[in-house]
mmCIF file of C-alpha atoms in Angstrom:
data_model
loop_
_atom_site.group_PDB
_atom_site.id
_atom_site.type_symbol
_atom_site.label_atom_id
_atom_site.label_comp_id
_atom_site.label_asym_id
_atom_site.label_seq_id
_atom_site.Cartn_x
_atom_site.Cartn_y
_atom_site.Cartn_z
ATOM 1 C CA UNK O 1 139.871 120.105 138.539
ATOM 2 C CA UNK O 2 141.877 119.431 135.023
ATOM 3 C CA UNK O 3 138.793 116.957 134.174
ATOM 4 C CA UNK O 4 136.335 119.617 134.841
ATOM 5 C CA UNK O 5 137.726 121.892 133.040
ATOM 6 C CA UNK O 6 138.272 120.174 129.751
ATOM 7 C CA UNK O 7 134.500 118.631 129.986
ATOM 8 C CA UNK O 8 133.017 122.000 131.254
ATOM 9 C CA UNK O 9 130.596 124.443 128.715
ATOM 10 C CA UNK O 10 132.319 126.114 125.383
ATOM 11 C CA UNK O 11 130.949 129.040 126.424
ATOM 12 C CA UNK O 12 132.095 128.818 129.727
ATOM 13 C CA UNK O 13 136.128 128.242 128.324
ATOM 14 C CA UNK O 14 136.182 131.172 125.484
ATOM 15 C CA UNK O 15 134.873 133.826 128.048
ATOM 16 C CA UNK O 16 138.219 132.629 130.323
ATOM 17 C CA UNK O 17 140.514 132.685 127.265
ATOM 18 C CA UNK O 18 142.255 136.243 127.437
ATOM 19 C CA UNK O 19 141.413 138.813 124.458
ATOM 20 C CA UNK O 20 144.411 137.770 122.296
ATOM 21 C CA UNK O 21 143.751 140.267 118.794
ATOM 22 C CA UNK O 22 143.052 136.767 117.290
ATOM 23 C CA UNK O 23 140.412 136.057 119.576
ATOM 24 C CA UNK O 24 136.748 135.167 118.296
ATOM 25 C CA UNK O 25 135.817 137.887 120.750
ATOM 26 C CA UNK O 26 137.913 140.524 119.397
ATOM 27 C CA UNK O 27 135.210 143.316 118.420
ATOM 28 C CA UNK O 28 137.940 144.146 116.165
ATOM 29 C CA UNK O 29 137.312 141.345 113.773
ATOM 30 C CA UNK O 30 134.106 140.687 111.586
ATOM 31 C CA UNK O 31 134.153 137.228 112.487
ATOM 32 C CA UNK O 32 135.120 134.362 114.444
ATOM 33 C CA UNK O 33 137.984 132.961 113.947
ATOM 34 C CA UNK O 34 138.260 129.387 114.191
ATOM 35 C CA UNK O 35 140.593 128.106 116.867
ATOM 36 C CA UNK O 36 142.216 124.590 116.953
ATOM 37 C CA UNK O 37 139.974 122.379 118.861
ATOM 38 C CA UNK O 38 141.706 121.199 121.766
ATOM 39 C CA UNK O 39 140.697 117.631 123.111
ATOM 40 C CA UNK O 40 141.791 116.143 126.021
ATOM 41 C CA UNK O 41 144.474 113.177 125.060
ATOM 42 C CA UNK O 42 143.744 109.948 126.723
ATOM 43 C CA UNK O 43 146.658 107.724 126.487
ATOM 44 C CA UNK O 44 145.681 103.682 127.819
ATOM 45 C CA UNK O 45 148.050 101.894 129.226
ATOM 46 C CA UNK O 46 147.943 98.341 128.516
ATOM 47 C CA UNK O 47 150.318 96.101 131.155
ATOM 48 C CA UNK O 48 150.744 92.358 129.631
ATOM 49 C CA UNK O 49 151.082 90.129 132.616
ATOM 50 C CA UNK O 50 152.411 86.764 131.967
ATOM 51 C CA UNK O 51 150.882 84.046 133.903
ATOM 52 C CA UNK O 52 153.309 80.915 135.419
ATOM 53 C CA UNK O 53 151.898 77.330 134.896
ATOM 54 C CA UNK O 54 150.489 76.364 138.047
ATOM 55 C CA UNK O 55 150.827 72.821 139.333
ATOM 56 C CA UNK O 56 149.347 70.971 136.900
ATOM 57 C CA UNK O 57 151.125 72.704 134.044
ATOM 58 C CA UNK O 58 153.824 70.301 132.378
ATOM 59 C CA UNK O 59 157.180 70.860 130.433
ATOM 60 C CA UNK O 60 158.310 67.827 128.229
ATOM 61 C CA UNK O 61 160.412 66.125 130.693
ATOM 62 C CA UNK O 62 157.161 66.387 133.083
ATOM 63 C CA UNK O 63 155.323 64.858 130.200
ATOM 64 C CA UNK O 64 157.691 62.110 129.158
ATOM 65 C CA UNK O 65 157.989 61.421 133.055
ATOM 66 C CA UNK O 66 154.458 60.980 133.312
ATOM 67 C CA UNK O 67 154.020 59.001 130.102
ATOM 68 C CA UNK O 68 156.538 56.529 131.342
ATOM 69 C CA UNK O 69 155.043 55.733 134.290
ATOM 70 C CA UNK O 70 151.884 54.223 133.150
ATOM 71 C CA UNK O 71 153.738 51.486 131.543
ATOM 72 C CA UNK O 72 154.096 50.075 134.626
ATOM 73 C CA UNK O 73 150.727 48.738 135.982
ATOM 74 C CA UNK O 74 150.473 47.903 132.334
ATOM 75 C CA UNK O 75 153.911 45.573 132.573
ATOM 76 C CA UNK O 76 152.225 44.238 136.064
ATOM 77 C CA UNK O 77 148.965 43.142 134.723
ATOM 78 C CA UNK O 78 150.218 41.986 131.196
ATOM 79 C CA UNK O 79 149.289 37.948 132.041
ATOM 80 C CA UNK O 80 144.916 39.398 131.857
ATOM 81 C CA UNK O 81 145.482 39.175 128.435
ATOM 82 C CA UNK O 82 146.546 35.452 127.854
ATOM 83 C CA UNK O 83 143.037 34.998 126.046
ATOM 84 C CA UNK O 84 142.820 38.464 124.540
ATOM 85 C CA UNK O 85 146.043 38.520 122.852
ATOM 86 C CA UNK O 86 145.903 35.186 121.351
ATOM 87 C CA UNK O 87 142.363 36.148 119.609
ATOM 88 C CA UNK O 88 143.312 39.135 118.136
ATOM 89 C CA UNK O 89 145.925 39.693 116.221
ATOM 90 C CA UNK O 90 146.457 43.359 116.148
ATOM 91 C CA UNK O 91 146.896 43.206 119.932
ATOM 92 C CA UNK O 92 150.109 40.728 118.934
ATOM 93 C CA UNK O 93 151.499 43.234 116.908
ATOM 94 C CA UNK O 94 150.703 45.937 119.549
ATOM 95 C CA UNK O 95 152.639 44.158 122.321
ATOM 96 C CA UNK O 96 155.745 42.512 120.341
ATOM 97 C CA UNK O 97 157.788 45.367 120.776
ATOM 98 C CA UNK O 98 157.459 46.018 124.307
ATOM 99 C CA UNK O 99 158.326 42.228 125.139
ATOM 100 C CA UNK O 100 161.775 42.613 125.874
ATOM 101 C CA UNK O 101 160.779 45.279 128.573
ATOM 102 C CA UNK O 102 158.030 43.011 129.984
ATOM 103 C CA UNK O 103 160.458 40.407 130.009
ATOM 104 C CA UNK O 104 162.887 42.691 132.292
ATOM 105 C CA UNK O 105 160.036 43.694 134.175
ATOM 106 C CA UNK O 106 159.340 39.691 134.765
ATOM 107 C CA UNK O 107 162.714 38.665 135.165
ATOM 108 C CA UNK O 108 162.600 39.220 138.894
ATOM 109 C CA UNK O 109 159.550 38.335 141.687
ATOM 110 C CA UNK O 110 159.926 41.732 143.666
ATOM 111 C CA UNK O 111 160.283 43.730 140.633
ATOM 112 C CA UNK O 112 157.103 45.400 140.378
ATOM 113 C CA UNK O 113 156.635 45.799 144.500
ATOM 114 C CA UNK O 114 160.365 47.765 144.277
ATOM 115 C CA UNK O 115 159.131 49.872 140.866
ATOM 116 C CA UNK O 116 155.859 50.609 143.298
ATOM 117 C CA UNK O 117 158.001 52.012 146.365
ATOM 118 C CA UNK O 118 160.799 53.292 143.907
ATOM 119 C CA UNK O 119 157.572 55.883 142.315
ATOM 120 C CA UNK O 120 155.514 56.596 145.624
ATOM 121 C CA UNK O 121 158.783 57.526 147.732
ATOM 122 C CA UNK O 122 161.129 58.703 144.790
ATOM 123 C CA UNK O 123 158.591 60.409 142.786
ATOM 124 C CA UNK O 124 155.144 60.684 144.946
ATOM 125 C CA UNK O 125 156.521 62.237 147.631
ATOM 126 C CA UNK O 126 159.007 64.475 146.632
ATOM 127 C CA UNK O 127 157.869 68.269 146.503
ATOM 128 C CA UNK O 128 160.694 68.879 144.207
ATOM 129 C CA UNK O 129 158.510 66.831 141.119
ATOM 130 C CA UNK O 130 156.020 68.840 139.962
ATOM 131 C CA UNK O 131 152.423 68.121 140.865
ATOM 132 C CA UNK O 132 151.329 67.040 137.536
ATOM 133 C CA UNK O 133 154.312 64.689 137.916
ATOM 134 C CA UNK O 134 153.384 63.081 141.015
ATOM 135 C CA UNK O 135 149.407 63.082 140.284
ATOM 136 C CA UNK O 136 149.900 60.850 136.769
ATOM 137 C CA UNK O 137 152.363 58.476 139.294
ATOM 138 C CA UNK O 138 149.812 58.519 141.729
ATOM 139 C CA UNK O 139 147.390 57.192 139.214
ATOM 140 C CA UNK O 140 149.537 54.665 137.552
ATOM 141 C CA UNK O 141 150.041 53.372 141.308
ATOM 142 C CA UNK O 142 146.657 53.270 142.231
ATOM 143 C CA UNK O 143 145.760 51.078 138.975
ATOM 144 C CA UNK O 144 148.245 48.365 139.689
ATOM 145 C CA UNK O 145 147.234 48.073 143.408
ATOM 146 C CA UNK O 146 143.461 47.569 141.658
ATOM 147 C CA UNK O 147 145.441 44.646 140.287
ATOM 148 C CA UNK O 148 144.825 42.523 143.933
ATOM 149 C CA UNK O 149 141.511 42.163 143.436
ATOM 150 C CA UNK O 150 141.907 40.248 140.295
ATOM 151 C CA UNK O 151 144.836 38.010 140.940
ATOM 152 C CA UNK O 152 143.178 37.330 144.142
ATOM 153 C CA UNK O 153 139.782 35.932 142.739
ATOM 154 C CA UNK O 154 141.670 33.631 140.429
ATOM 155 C CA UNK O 155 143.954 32.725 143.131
ATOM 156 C CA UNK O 156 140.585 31.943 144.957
ATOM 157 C CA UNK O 157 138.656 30.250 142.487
ATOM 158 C CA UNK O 158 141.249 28.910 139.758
ATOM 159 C CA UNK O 159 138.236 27.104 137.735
ATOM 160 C CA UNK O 160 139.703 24.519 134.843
ATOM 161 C CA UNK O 161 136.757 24.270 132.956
ATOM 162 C CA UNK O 162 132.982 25.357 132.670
ATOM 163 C CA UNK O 163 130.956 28.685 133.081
ATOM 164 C CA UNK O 164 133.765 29.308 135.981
ATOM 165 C CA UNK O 165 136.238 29.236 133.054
ATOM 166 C CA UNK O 166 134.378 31.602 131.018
ATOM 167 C CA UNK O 167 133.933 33.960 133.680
ATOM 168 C CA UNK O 168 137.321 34.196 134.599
ATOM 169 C CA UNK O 169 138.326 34.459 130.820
ATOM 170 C CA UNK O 170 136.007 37.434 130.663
ATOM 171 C CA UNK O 171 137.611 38.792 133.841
ATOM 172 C CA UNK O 172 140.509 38.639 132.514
ATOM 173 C CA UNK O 173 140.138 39.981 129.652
ATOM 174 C CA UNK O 174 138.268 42.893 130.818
ATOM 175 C CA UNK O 175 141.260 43.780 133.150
ATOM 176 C CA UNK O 176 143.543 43.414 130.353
ATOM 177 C CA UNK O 177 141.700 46.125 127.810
ATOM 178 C CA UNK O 178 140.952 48.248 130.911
ATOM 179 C CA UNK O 179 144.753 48.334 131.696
ATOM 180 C CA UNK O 180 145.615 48.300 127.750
ATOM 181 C CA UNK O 181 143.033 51.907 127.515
ATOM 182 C CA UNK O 182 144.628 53.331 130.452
ATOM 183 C CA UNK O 183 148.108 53.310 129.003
ATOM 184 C CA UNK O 184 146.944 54.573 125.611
ATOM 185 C CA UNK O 185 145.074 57.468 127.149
ATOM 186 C CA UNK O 186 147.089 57.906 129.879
ATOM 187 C CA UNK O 187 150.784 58.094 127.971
ATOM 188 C CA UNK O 188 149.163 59.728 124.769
ATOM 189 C CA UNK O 189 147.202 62.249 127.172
ATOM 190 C CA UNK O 190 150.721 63.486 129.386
ATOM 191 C CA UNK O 191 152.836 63.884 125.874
ATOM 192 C CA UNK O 192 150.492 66.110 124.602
ATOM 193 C CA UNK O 193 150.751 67.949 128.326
ATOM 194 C CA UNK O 194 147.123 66.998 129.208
ATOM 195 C CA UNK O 195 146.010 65.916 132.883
ATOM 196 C CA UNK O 196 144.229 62.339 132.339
ATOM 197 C CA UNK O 197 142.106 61.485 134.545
ATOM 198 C CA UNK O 198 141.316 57.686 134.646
ATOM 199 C CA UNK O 199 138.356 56.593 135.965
ATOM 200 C CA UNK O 200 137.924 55.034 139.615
ATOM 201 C CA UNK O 201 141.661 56.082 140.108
ATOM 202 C CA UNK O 202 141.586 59.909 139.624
ATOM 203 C CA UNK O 203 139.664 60.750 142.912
ATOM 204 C CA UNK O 204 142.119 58.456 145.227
ATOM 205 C CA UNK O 205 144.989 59.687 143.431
ATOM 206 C CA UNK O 206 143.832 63.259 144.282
ATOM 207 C CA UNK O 207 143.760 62.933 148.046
ATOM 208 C CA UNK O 208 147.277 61.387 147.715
ATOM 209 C CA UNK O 209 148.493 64.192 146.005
ATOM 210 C CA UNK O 210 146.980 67.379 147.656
ATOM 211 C CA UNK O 211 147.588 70.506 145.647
#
């Protein structure tokens, strides 16, 4: 009723306004007076809402978790670059200071199969990591099981010389800048709190990680 009123006819609101010796109606007067328009005041209320990270949001321990973890498939698979590294020198001077940990890593046979059930049931599987957490795990785990299929065709084939030799070298090598790529996006993607997702890896690691 208030809206109608204050959207209604001029006319129709100065013939309800009582005759007030002031009023334009006022036969009195030789004129209208001008009264102060009145207009209706519409105040907006503006409500900021603040929106929580979901799962895949990351805070920097999340990150430098994350980060961390793809070191190790990298640590696992280090040997695929015996021919690489020794051709290039940059990838020397990339890999010198991590050789104490890949030495630590290699000091020990069951190392990397009690780092792999240390992050599935430690970090995987506990709902109290966050999900961005336990996907960028999930991924790193995924790429060093990947690492069978390679150690398993040399294991196979083990060729000394020939096209068999070149073939493995190229395997080898392959795996190598494939796991090398991985850790550079991987680590460099979760400290600036993005969600990498590696190829061939990203879709298993989903369905182990369910949102």
């Amino acid at each position: 009723m208030a809206m109608n009123y204050l959207l209604s006819s001029p006319s129709t609101i100065l013939h309800n306004q009582p005759n007030y010796p002031f009023s334009p109606l006022n036969p009195k007067l030789g004129q209208f007076t001008t009264l102060p328009s009145r207009k209706p005041r519409i105040t907006t209320t503006t409500t900021i809402v603040r929106s929580k990270g979901g799962d895949d949001s990351a805070d920097a321990p999340d990150r430098l978790i994350s980060a961390i973890t793809y070191f190790y498939p990298f640590f696992d698979g280090v040997q695929y670059g015996k021919y690489v590294i020794t051709q290039f020198s940059p990838l020397q001077t990339f890999i010198q200071p991590l050789v104490p940990a890949i030495r630590v890593f290699k000091s020990f046979p069951f190392n990397g199969f009690l780092v792999f059930l240390t992050l599935y049931f430690v970090v995987v599987r506990n709902p109290n990591f966050s999900r961005y957490v336990r996907f960028n795990t999930m991924q790193a785990i995924v790429l060093d099981v990947l690492l069978i299929f390679p150690d398993l065709l040399e294991r196979t084939f083990n060729p000394r010389d020939g096209v068999g030799l070149d073939l493995m070298m190229s395997l080898d090598s392959t795996v190598f800048l494939f796991l090398l790529v991985s850790l550079i996006y991987g680590s460099s993607s979760c400290l600036l709190g993005q969600l990498p997702r590696l190829p061939i890896v990203a879709d298993a690691a989903d369905r182990q990680v369910p949102p």
